[in-house]
mmCIF file with all atom_site columns, C-alpha atoms in Angstrom:
data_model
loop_
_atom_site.group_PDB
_atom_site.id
_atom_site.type_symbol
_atom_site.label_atom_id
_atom_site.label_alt_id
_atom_site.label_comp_id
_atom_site.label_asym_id
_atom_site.label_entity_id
_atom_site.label_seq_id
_atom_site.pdbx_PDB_ins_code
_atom_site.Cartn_x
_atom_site.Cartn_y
_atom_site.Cartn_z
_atom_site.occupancy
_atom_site.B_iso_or_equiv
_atom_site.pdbx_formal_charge
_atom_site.auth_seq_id
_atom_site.auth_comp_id
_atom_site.auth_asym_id
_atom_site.auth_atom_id
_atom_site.pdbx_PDB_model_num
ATOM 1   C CA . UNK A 1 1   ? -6.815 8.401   14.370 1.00 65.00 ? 12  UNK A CA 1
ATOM 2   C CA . UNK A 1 2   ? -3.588 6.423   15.660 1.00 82.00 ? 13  UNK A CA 1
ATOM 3   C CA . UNK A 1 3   ? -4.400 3.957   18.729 1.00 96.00 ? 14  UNK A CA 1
ATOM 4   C CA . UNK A 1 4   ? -1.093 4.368   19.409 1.00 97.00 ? 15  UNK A CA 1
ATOM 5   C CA . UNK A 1 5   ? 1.857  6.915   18.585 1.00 96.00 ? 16  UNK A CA 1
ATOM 6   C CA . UNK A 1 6   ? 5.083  7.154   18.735 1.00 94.00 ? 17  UNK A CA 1
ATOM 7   C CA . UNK A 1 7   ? 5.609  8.102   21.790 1.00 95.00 ? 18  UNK A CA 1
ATOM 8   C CA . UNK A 1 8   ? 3.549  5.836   23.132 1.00 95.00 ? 19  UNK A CA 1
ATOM 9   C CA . UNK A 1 9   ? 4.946  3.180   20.940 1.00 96.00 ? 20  UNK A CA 1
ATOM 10  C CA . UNK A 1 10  ? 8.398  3.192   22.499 1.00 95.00 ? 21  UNK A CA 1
ATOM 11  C CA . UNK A 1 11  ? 6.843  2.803   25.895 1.00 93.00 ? 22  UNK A CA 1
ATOM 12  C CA . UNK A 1 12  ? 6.308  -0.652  25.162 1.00 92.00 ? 23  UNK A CA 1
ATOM 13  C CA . UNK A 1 13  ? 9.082  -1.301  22.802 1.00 94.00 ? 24  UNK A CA 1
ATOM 14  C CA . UNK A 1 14  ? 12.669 -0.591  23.351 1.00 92.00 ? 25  UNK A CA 1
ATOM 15  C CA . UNK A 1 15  ? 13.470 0.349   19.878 1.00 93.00 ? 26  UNK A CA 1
ATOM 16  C CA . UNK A 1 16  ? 14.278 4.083   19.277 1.00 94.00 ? 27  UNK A CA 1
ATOM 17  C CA . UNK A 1 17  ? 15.525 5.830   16.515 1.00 90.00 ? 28  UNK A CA 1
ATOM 18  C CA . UNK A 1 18  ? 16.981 4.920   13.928 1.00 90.00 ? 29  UNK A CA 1
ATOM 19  C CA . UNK A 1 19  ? 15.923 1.757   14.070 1.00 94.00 ? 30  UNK A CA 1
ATOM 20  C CA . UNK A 1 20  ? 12.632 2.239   15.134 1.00 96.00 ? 31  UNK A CA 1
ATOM 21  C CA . UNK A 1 21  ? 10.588 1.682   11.843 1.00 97.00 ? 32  UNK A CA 1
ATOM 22  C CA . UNK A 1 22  ? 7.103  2.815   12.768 1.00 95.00 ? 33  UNK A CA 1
ATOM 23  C CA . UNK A 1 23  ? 5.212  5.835   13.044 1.00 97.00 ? 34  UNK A CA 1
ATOM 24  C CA . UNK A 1 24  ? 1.808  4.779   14.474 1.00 97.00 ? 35  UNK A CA 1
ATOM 25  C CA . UNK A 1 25  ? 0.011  2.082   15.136 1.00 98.00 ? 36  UNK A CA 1
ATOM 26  C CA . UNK A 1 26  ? -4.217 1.931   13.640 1.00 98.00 ? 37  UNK A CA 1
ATOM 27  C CA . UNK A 1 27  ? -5.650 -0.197  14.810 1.00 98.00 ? 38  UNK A CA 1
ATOM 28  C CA . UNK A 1 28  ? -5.380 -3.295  17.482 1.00 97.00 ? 39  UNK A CA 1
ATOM 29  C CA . UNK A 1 29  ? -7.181 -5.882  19.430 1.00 95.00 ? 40  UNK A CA 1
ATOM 30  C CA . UNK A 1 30  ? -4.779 -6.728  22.212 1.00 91.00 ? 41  UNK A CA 1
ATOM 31  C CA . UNK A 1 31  ? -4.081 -10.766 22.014 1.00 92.00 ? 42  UNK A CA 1
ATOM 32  C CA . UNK A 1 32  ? -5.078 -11.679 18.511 1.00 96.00 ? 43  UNK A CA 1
ATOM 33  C CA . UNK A 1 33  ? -4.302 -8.535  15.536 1.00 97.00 ? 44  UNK A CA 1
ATOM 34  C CA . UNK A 1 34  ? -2.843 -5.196  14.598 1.00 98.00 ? 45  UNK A CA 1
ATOM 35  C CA . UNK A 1 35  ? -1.817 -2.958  12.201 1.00 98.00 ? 46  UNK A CA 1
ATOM 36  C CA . UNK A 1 36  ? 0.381  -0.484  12.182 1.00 98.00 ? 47  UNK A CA 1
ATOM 37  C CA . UNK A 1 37  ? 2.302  2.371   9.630  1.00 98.00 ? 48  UNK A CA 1
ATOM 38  C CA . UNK A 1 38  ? 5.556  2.951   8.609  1.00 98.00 ? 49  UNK A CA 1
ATOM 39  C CA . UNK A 1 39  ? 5.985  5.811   6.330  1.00 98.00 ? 50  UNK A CA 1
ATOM 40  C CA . UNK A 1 40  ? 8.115  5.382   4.126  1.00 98.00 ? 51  UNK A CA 1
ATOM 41  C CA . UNK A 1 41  ? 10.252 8.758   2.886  1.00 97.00 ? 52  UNK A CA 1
ATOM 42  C CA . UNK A 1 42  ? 13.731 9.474   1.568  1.00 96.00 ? 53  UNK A CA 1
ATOM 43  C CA . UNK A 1 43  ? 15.487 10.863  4.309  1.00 94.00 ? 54  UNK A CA 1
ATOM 44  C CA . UNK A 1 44  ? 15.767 6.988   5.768  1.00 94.00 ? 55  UNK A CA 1
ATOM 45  C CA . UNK A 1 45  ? 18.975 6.092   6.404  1.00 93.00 ? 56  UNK A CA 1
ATOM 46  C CA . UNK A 1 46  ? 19.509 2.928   4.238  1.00 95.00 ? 57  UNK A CA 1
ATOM 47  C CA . UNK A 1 47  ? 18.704 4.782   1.272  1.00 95.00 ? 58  UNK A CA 1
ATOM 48  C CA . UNK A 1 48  ? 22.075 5.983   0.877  1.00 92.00 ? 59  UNK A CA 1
ATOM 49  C CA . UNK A 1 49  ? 23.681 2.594   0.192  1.00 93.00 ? 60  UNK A CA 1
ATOM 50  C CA . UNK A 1 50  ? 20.588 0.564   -1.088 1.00 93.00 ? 61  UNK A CA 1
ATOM 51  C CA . UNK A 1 51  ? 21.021 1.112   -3.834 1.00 92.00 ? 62  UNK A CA 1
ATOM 52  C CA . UNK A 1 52  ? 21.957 4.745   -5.145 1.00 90.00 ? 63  UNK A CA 1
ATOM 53  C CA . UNK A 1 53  ? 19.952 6.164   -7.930 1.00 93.00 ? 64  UNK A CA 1
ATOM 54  C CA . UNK A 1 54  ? 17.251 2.825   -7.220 1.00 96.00 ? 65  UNK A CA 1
ATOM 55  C CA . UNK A 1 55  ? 16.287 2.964   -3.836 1.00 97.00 ? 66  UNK A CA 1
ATOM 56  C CA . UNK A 1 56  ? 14.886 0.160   -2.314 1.00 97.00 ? 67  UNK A CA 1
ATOM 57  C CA . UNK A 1 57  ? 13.971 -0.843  1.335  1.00 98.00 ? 68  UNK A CA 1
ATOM 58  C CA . UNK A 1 58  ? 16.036 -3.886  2.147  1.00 98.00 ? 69  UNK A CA 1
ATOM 59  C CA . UNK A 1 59  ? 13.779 -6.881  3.248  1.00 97.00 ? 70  UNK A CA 1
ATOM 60  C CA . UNK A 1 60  ? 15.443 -7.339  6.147  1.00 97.00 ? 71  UNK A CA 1
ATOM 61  C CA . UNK A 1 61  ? 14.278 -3.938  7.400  1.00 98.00 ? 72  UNK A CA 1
ATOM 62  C CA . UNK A 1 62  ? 10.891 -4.828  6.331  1.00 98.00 ? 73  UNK A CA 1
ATOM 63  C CA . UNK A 1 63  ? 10.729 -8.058  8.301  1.00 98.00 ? 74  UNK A CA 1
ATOM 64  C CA . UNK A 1 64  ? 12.432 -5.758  11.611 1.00 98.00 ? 75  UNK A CA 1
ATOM 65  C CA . UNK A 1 65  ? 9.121  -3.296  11.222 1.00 98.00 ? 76  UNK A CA 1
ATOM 66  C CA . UNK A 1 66  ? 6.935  -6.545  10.974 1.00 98.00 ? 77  UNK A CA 1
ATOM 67  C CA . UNK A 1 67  ? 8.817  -7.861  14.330 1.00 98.00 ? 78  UNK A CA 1
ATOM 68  C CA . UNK A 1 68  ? 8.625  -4.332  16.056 1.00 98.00 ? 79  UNK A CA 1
ATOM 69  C CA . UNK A 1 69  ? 5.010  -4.080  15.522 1.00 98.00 ? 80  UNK A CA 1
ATOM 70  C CA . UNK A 1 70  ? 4.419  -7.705  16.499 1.00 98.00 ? 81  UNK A CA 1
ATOM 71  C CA . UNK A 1 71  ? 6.609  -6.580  19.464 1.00 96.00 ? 82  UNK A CA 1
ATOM 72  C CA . UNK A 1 72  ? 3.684  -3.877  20.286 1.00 96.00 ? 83  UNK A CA 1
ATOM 73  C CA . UNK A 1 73  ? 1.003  -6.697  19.975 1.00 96.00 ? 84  UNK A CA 1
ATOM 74  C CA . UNK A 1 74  ? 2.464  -9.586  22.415 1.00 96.00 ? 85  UNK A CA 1
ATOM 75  C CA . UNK A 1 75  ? 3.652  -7.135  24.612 1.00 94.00 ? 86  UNK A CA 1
ATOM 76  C CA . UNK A 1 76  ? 0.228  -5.591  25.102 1.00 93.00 ? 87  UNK A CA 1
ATOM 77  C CA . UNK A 1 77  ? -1.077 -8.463  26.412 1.00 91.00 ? 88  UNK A CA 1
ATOM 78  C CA . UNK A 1 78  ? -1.529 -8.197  30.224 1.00 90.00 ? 89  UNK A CA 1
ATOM 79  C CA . UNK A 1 79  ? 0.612  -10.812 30.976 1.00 90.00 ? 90  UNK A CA 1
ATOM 80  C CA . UNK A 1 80  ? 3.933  -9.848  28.990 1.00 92.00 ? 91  UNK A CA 1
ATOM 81  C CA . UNK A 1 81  ? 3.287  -6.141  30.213 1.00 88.00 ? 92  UNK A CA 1
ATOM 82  C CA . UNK A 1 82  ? 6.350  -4.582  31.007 1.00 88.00 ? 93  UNK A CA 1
ATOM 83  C CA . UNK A 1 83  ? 8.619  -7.308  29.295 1.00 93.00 ? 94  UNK A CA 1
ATOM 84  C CA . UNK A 1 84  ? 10.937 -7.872  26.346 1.00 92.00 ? 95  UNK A CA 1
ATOM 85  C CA . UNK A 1 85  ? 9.626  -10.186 23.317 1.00 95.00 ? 96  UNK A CA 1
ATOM 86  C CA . UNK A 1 86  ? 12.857 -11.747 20.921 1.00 96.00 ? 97  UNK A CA 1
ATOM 87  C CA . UNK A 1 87  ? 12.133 -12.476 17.527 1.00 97.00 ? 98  UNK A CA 1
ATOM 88  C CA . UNK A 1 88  ? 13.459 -16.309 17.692 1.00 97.00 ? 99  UNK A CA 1
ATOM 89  C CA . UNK A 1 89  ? 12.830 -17.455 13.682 1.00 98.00 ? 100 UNK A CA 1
ATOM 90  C CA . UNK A 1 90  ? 11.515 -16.542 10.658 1.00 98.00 ? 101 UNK A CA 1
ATOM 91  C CA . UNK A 1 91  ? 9.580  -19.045 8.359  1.00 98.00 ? 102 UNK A CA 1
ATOM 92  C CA . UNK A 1 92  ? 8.086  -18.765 4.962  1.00 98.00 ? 103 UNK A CA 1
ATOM 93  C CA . UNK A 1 93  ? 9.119  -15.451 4.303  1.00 98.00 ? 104 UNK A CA 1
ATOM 94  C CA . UNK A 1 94  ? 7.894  -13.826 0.799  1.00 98.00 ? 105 UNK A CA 1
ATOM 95  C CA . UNK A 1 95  ? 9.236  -10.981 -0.380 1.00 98.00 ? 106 UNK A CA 1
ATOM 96  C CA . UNK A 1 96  ? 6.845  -9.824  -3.150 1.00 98.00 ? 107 UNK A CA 1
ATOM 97  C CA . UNK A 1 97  ? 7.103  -6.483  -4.014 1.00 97.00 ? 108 UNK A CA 1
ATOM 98  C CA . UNK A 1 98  ? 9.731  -3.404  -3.082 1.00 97.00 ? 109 UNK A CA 1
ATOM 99  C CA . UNK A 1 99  ? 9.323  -0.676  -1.101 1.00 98.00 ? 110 UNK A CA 1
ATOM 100 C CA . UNK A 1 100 ? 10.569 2.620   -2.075 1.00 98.00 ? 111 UNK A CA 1
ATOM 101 C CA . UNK A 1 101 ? 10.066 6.017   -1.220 1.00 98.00 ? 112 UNK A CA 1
ATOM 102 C CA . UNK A 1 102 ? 6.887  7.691   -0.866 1.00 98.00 ? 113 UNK A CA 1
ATOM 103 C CA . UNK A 1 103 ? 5.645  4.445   -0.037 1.00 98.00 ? 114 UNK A CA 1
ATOM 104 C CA . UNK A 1 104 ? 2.938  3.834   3.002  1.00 98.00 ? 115 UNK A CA 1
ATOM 105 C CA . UNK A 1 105 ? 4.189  0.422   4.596  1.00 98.00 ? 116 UNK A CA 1
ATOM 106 C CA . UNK A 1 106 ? 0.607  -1.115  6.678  1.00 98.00 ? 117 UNK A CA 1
ATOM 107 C CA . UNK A 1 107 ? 2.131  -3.632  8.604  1.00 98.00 ? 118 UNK A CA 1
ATOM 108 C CA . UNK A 1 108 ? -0.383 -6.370  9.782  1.00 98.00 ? 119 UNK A CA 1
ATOM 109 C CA . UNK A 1 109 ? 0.300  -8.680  12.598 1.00 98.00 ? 120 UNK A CA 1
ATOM 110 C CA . UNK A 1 110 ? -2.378 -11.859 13.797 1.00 98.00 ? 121 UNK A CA 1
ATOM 111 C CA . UNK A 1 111 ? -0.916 -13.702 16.564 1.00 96.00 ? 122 UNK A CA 1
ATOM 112 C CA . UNK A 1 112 ? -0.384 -17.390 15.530 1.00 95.00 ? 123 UNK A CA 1
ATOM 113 C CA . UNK A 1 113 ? -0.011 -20.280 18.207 1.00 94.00 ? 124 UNK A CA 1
ATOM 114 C CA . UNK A 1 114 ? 0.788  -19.281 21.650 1.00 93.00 ? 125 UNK A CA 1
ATOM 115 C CA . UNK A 1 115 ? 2.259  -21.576 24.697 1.00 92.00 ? 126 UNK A CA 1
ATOM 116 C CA . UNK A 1 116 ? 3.204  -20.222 27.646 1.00 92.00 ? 127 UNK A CA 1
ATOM 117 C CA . UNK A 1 117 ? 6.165  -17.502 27.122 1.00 94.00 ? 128 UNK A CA 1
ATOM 118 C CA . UNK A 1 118 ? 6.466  -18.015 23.544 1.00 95.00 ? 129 UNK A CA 1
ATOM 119 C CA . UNK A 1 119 ? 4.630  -18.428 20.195 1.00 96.00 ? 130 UNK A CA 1
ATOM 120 C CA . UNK A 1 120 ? 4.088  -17.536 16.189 1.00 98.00 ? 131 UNK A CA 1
ATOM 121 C CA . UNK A 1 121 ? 2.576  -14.412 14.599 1.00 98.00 ? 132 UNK A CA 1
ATOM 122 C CA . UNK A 1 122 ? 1.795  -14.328 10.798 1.00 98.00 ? 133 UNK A CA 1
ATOM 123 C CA . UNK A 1 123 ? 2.601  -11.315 9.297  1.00 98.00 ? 134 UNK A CA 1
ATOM 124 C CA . UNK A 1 124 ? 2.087  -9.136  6.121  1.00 98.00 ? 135 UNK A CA 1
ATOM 125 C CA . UNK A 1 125 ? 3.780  -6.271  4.590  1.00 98.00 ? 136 UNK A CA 1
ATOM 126 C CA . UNK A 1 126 ? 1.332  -4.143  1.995  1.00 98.00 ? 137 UNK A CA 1
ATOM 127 C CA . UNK A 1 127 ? 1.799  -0.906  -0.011 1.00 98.00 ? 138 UNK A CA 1
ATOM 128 C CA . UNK A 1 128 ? -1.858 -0.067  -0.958 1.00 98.00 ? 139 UNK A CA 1
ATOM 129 C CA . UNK A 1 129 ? -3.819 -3.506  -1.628 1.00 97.00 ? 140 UNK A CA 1
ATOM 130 C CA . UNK A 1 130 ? -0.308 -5.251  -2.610 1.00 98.00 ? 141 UNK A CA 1
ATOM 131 C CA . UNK A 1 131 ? 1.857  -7.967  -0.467 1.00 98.00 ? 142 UNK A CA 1
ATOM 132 C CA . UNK A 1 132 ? 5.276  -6.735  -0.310 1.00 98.00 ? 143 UNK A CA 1
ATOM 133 C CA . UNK A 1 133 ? 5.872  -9.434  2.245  1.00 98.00 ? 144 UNK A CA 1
ATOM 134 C CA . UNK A 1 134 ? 4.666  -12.203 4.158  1.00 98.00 ? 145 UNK A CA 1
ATOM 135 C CA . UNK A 1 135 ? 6.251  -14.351 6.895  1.00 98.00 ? 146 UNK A CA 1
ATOM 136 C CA . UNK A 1 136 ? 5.448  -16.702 9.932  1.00 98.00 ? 147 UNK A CA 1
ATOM 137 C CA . UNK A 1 137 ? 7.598  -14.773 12.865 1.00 98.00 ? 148 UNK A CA 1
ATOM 138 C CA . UNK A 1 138 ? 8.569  -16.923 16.121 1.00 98.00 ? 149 UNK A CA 1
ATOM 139 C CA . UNK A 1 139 ? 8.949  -15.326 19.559 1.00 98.00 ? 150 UNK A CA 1
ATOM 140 C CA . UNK A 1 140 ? 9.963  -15.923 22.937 1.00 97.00 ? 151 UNK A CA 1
ATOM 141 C CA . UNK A 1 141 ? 9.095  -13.165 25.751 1.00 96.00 ? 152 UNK A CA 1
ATOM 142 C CA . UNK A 1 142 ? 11.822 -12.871 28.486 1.00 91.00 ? 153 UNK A CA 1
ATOM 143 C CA . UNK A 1 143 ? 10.862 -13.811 31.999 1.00 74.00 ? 154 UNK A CA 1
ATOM 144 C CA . UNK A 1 144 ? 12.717 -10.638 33.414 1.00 66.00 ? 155 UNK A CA 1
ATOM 145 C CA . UNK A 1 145 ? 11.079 -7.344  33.269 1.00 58.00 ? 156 UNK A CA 1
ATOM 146 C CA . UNK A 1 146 ? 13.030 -4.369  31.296 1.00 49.00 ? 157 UNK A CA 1
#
């Protein structure tokens, strides 16, 4: 059972379709991990151009649903409630394994270092027991609500 669904999803995140690349969120502890699902299907989008007859998620959209659901972690913390987070950098980023179609993308999040109004979250991309990727996300939270 979700612990958070779409709906619900986009009232803490202002991403909405199509670029809002999660379905549900399973599980979360507010101010230290989550995880969260992105199914993956055909009808995406992207698919069209990348790359025809081999479709592949690009990594880029991979690392956006890793930032979206760290999104839904910082900003469920009582004291960013109601604010914006900004992805800010992007280091040691891994890109294992693709993602295609049919795949079920867990995206983990485990918040990192944080100081004041901004801070680090590692992340991790798997289909089934595999790392498609892997990254150290930086974030700053706005001071002004949304």
């Amino acid at each position: 059972m979700a612990v958070l669904n779409a709906t619900e999803i986009m009232q803490l995140i202002p991403n909405r379709y199509p670029i809002l690349y999660m379905d549900y969120v399973d599980e979360m502890i507010p101010d230290d991990r989550l995880i969260a699902t992105k199914n993956v299907t055909i009808n995406e989008q992207f698919f069209q151009g990348h790359f025809p007859g081999n479709p592949v998620m690009p990594g880029v959209l991979i690392i956006e649903s890793l930032a979206q659901a760290a999104s839904i972690l910082i900003l469920s913390s009582p004291q960013f409630k109601g604010k914006t987070a900004y992805m800010t950098g992007i280091d040691n980023a891994k890109f294992k394994q693709m993602v295609r179609p049919g795949d079920v993308l867990k995206l983990h999040v485990k918040f990192g270092n944080l100081r004041e109004n901004m801070g680090t979250v590692k992340v991790e991309a798997k289909v089934g027991d595999k790392t498609a990727t892997q990254a150290e996300l930086m974030f700053v939270v706005s001071p002004d609500q949304k």
